[in-house]
XYZ file of C-alpha atoms in Angstrom:
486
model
C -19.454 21.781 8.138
C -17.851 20.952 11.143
C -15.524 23.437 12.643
C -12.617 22.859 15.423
C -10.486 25.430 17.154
C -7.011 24.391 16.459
C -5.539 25.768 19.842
C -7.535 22.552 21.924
C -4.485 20.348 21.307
C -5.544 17.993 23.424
C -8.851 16.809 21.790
C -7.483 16.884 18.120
C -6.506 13.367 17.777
C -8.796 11.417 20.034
C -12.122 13.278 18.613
C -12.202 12.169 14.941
C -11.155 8.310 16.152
C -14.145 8.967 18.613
C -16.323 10.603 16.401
C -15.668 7.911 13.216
C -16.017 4.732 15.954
C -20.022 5.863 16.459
C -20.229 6.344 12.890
C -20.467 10.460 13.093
C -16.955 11.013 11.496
C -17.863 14.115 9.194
C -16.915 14.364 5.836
C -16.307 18.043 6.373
C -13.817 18.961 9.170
C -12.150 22.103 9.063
C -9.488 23.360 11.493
C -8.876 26.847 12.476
C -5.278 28.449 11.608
C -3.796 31.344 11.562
C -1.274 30.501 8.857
C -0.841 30.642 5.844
C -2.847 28.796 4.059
C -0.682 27.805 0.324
C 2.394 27.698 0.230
C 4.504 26.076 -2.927
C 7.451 23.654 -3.451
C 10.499 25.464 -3.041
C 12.725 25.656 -6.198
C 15.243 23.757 -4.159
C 13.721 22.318 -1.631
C 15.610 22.000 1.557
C 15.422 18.034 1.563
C 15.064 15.239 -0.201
C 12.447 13.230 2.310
C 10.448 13.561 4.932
C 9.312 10.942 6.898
C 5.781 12.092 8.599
C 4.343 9.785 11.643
C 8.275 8.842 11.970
C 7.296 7.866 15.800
C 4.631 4.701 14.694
C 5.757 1.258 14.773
C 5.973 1.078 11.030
C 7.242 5.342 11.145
C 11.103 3.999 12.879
C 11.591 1.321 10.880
C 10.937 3.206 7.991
C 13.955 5.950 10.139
C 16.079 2.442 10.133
C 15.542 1.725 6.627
C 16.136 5.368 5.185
C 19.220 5.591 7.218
C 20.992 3.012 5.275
C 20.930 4.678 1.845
C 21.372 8.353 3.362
C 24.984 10.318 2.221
C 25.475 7.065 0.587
C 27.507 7.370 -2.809
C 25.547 5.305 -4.665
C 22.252 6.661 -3.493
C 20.219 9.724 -4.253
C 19.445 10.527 -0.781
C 21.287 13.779 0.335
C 18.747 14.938 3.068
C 16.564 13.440 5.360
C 14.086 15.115 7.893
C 11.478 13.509 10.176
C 8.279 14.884 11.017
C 5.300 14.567 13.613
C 3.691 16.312 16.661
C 5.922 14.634 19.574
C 9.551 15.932 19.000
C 10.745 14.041 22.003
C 8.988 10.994 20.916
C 10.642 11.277 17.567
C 13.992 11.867 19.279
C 13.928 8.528 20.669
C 12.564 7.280 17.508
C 15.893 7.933 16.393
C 17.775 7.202 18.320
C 16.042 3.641 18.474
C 16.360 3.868 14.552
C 20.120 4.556 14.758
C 21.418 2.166 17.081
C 23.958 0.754 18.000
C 25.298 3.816 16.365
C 24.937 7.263 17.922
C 21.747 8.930 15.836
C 22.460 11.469 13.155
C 22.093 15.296 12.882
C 18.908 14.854 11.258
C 16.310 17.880 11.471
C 12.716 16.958 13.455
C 9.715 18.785 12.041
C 6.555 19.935 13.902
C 3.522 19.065 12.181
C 0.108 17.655 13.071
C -2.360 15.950 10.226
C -5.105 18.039 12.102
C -2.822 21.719 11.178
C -3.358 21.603 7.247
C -0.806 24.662 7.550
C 1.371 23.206 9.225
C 1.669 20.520 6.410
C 1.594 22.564 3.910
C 4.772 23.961 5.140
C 6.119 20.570 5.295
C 5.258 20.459 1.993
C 7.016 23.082 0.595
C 10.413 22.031 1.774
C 10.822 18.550 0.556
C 10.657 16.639 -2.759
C 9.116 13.621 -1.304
C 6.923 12.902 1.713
C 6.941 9.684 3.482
C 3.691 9.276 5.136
C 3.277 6.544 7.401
C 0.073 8.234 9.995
C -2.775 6.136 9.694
C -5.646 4.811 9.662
C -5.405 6.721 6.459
C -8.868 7.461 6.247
C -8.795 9.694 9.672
C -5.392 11.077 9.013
C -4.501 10.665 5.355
C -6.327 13.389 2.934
C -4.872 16.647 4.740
C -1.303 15.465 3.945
C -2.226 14.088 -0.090
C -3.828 17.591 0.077
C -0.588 19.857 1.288
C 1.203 17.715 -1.258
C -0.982 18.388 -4.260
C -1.076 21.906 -3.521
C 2.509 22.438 -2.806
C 3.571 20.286 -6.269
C 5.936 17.694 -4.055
C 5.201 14.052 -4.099
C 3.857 11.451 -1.997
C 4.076 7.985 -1.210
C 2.184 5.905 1.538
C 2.047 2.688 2.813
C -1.930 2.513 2.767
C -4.033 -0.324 2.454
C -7.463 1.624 2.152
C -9.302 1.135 -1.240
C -12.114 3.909 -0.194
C -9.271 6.605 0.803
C -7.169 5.867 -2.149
C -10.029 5.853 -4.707
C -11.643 9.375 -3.071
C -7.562 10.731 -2.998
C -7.809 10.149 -7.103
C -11.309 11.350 -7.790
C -10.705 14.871 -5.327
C -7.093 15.383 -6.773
C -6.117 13.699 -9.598
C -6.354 16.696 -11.628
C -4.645 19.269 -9.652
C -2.158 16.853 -8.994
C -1.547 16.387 -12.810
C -1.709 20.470 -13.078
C 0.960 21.165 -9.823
C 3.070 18.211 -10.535
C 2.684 16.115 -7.496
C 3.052 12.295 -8.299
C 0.779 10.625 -5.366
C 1.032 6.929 -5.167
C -0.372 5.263 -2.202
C -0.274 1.107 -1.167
C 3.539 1.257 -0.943
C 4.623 -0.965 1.143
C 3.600 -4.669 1.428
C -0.183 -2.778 0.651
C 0.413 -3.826 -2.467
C 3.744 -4.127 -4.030
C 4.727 -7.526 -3.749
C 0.719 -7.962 -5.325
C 1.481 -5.653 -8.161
C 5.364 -6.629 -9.006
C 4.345 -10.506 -8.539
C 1.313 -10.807 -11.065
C 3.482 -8.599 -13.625
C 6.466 -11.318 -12.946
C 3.770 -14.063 -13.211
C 2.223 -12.380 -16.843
C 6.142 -11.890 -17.711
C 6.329 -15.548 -17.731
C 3.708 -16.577 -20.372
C 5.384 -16.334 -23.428
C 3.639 -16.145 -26.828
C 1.600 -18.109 -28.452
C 0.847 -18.541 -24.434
C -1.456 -16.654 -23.232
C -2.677 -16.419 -19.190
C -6.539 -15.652 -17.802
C -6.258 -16.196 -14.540
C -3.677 -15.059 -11.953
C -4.357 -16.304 -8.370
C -2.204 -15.007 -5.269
C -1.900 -16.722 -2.295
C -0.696 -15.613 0.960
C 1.020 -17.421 3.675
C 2.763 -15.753 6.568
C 5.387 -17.684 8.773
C 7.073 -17.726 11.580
C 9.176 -19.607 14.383
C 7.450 -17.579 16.734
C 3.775 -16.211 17.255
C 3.145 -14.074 14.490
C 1.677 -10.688 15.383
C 0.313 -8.421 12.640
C 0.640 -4.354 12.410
C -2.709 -2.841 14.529
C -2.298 -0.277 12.009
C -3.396 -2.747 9.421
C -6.152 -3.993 11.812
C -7.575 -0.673 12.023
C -7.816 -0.035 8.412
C -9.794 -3.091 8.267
C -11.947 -2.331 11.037
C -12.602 0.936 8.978
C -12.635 -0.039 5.715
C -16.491 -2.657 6.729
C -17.345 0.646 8.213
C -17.060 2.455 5.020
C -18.239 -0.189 2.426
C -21.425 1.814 1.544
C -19.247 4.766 1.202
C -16.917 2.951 -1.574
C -19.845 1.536 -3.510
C -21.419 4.701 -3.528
C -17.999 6.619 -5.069
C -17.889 3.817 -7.559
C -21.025 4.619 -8.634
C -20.748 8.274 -8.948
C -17.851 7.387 -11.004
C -17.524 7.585 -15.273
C -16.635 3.987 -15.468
C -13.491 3.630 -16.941
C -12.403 1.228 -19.821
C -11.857 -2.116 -18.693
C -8.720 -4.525 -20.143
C -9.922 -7.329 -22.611
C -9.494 -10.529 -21.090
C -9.451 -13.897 -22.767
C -11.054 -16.556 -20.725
C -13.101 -16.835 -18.097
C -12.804 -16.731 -14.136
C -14.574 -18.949 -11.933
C -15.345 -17.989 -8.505
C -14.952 -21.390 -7.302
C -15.448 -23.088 -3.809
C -14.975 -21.006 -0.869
C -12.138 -23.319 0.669
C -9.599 -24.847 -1.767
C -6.490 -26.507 -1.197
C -3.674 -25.658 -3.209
C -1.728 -29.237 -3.301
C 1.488 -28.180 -5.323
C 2.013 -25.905 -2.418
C 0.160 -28.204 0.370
C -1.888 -24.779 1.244
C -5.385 -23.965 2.712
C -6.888 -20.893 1.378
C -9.739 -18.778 1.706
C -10.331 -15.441 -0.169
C -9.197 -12.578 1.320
C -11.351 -9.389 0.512
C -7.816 -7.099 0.694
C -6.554 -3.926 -1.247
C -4.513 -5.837 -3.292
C -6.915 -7.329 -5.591
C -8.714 -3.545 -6.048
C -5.136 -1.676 -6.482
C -4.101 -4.328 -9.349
C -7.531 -3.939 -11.220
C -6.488 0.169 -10.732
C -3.133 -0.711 -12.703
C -5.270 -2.653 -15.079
C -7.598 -0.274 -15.584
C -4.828 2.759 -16.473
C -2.955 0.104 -18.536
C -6.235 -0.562 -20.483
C -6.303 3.387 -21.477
C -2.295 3.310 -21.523
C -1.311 0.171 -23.195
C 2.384 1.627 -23.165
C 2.304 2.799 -19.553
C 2.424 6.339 -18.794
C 5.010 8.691 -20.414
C 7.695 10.311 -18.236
C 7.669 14.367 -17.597
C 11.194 14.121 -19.432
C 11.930 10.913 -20.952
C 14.616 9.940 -23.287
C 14.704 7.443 -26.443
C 15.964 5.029 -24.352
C 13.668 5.564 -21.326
C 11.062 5.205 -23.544
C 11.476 2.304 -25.528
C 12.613 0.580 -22.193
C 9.192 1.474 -20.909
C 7.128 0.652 -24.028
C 8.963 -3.148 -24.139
C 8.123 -3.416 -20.835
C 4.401 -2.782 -21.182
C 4.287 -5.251 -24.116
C 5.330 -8.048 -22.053
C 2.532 -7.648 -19.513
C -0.935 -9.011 -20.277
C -4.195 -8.344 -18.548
C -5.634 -11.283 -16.540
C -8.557 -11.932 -13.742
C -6.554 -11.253 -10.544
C -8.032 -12.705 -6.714
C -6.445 -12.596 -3.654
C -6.458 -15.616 -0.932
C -5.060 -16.049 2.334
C -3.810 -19.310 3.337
C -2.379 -21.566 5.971
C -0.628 -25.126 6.053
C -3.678 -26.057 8.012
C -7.444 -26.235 7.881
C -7.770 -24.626 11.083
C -5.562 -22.065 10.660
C -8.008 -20.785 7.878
C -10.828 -21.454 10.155
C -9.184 -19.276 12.360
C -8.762 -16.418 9.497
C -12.515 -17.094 8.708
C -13.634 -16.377 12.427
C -11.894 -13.509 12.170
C -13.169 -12.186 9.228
C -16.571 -12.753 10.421
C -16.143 -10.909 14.141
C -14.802 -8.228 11.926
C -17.589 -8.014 9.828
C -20.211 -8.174 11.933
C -18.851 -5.805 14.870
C -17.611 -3.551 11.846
C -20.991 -2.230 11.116
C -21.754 -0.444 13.944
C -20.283 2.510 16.465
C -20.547 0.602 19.425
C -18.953 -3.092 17.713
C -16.076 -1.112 16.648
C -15.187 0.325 19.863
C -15.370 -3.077 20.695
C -12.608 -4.188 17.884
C -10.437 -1.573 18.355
C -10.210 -1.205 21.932
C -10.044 -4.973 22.370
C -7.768 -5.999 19.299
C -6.278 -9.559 20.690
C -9.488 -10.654 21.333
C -11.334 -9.984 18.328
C -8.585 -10.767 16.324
C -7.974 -14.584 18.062
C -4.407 -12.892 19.010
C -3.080 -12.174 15.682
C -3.278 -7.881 16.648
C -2.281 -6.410 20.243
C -1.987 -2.943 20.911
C 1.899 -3.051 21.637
C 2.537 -4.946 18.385
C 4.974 -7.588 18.048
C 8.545 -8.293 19.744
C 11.806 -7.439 18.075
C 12.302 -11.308 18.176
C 8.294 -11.771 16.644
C 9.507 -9.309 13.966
C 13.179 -11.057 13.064
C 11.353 -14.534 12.663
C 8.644 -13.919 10.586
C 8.301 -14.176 6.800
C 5.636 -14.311 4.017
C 5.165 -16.227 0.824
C 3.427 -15.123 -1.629
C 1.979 -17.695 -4.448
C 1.139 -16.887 -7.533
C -0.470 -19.538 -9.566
C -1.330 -18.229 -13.183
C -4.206 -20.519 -15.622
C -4.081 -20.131 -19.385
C -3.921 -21.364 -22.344
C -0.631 -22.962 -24.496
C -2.226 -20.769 -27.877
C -4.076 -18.293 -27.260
C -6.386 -18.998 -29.821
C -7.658 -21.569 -27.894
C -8.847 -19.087 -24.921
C -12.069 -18.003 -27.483
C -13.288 -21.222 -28.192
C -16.142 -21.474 -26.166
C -16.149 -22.564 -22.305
C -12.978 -24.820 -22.964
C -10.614 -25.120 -20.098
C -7.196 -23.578 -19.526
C -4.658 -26.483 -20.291
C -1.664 -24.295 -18.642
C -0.768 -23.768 -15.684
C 2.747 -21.290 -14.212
C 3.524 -21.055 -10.318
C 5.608 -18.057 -9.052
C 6.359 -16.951 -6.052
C 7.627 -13.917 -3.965
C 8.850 -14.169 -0.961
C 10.124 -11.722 1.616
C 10.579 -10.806 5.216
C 8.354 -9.849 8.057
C 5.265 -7.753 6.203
C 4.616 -5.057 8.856
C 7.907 -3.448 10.021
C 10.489 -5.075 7.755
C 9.143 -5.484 3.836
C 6.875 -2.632 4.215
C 9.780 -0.136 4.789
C 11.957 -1.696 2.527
C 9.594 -0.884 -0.466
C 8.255 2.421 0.646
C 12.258 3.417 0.906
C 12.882 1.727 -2.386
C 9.965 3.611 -4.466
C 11.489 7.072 -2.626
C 15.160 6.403 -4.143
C 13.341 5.447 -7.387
C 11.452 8.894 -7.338
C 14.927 10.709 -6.146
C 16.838 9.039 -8.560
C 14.471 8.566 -12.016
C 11.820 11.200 -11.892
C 11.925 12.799 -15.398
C 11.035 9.320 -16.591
C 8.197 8.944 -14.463
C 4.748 10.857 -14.650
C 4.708 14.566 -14.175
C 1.721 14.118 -11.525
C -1.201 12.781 -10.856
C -2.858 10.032 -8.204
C -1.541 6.408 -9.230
C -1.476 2.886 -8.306
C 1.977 1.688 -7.593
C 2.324 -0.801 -10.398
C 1.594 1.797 -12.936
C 4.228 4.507 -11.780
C 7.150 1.373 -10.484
C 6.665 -1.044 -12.669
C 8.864 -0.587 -15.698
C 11.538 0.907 -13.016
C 14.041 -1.537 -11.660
C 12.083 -1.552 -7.986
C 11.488 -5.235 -8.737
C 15.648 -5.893 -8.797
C 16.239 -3.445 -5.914
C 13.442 -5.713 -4.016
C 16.269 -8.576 -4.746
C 18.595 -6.900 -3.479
C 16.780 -5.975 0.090
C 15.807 -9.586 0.727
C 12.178 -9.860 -1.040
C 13.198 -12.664 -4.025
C 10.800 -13.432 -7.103
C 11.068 -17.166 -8.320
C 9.377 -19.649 -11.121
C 8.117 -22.812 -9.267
C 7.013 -24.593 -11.999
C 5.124 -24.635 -15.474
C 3.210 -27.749 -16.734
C 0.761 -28.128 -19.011
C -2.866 -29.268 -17.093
């Protein structure tokens, strides 16, 4: 057990970043309080959201994003508070948020991830909480834990399979018992991944039947594209903690696994996709692990999972739903319109993995991010004008079989092949708040038909919503390319 005095201010967010670069982060790390230390959800809790780490890079555009839909008519948001441990750094958070306009009266909450009573408090006053303080496996548990224990509910925009797994194995149960809905990988971590292979399965219509579901994504730009350090930190941290993950798996009652018809094939390392004219190489992401959790809940669900208070209608809209949406192998790859541009991604990879493995090689990665990462992270994160020009395409290129009756004869091939695609703005700072804000209206709006609690995947909880036509709305489009016969 390690123990901390909360009153050193100064050393409590530096030391566990210190501490977890040499590989001594503890799994035990308790912080001295003198408050109290439960506290519960407030009958009527004062607001609606709060947005915690509202100072990040991704935090204020999450602000901008939330301010569009606040006091609107049509919207459920009524009140909106932003939390962290700067208040003057979340003043001009904003204010930055806000502009042109003058900023709103909008209340700013002290809290620190290393003051469980101070989020606890935080917890008590709100319905939902934003979180957007990462690398989630440093920051995250303290927050899913004030949330459990308080009953309000939680959405991040992680993209850390180890944290998200050890958040549903520590408090699935309570969450289930207090009523907290936890739902992490909100935000481009791993929506579009989720909502695009359901579209894809949508589209393979009966006697049809799909095995396969490949994703493929490409990120654009007019400009240099520069990705989120936040998301090069997870990565960084998530090689460090692969023995960690493998070892929770394990310890794990394995859970039933969908019935797939086909086979997958791992194939060659490189392909090119030439209905596309992409490059790709596989990309060992969250995605691919947060749709085989959805998979996985459908597979002991196969009508989804009930609402706290659903009606008729909810239901059977929910139960249709389901029935459209068939299990499939599901791999993730990253790709480029060039061959060296996924030589570049493999170089990457590599420096990542190698340096990852040790204290001293990621000190090296973090503190030197453009270098490692062949200038795709800096520390001050991309331009306004980086931000406004980028996109990202996301394939989605589905094998099968025209009858599915033809999927058990032996090692035959699929003879079927559907391309969709989703496709959306800038992944970091512009999709990723757009969804997270999305799934909080959803919540705000639609909770008796959603799940009284527990820790989720987002495709499970969102997908029989309407998130996938309020997407269309916000600029992130789902399209058929094509269907042919192979």
């Amino acid at each position: 057990m390690w123990t901390i005095n909360a009153t050193y201010k100064s050393n409590r967010t530096i030391l566990p970043k210190i501490l977890d670069h040499f590989g001594y982060y503890p799994t035990c790390f308790t912080i001295i309080t003198n408050r109290a230390m439960s506290q519960k959800l407030s009958p009527n809790p004062t607001y609606d959201v709060i947005i915690l780490g509202a100072s990040g890079f991704t935090g204020k555009h999450v602000i901008r994003e939330a301010l569009k839909f606040l006091n609107v008519s049509s919207s459920p948001l009524k009140n909106l508070a932003i939390a962290g441990r700067n208040a003057s750094r979340l003043s001009r958070a904003l204010q930055w948020a806000s502009g042109p306009n003058p900023p709103p009266e909008i209340p700013i909450l002290a809290a620190d991830t290393n003051d469980p009573s101070s989020l606890r408090h935080l917890a008590s006053q709100t319905k939902i909480i934003l979180n957007c303080v990462g690398p989630f496996r440093l920051y995250g548990e303290p927050v899913v834990e004030a949330c459990v224990d308080s009953g309000c509910d939680y959405l991040d925009i992680c993209g850390e399979p180890e944290f998200m797994e050890r958040m549903e194995v520590k408090y699935h149960d309570k969450a289930v018992e207090n009523g907290s809905l936890v739902v992490s990988a909100c935000g481009f971590d791993s929506v579009p991944a989720e909502l695009g292979w359901m579209f894809s399965s949508r589209q393979w219509t009966p006697p049809a039947i799909c095995s396969t579901i490949e994703a493929y994504i490409s990120l654009e730009s007019d400009k240099r594209i520069v990705g989120n350090l936040g998301t090069y930190e997870s990565a960084v941290l998530s090689v460090a903690n692969v023995d960690k993950l493998q070892e929770l798996r394990r310890s794990r009652p394995k859970k039933p696994r969908p019935v797939i018809l086909g086979t997958s094939s791992k194939g060659p390392m490189i392909n090119h996709l030439k209905e596309v004219g992409l490059w790709a190489v596989k990309l060992p992401s969250a995605d691919a692990t947060v749709v085989r959790r959805t998979l996985s809940c459908l597979a002991e669900n196969l009508h989804g999972l009930p609402g706290v208070n659903e009606s008729t209608e909810q239901i059977e809209r929910r139960e249709e739903f389901w029935s459209t949406i068939k299990p499939a192998h599901f791999g993730m790859k990253i790709a480029s319109k060039y061959l060296l541009g996924v030589v570049r991604f493999i170089t990457v990879g590599k420096f990542i993995a190698l340096f990852g493995k040790t204290g001293i090689g990621r000190w090296l990665l973090l503190n030197f991010p453009s270098v490692f990462s062949l200038g795709f992270f800096r520390k001050k994160g991309p331009t306004e004008d980086e931000v406004a020009s980028a996109t990202f395409k996301m394939w989605f290129v589905g094998h099968g079989f025209t009858d599915g009756s033809l999927a058990s004869q032996g090692n035959r091939k699929p003879d079927m092949q559907i391309i969709t695609r989703v496709m959306g703005p800038e992944i970091g700072y512009l999709t990723t708040p757009s969804i997270l804000v999305q799934c909080a209206l959803i919540l705000l709006k639609e909770r008796d038909s959603l799940p009284k609690g527990g820790v989720f995947p987002p495709g499970i909880v969102f997908g029989p919503t309407d998130l996938q036509d309020r997407l269309q709305k916000n600029g992130i489009s789902f399209d058929v390319i094509s269907k042919k016969t192979v």
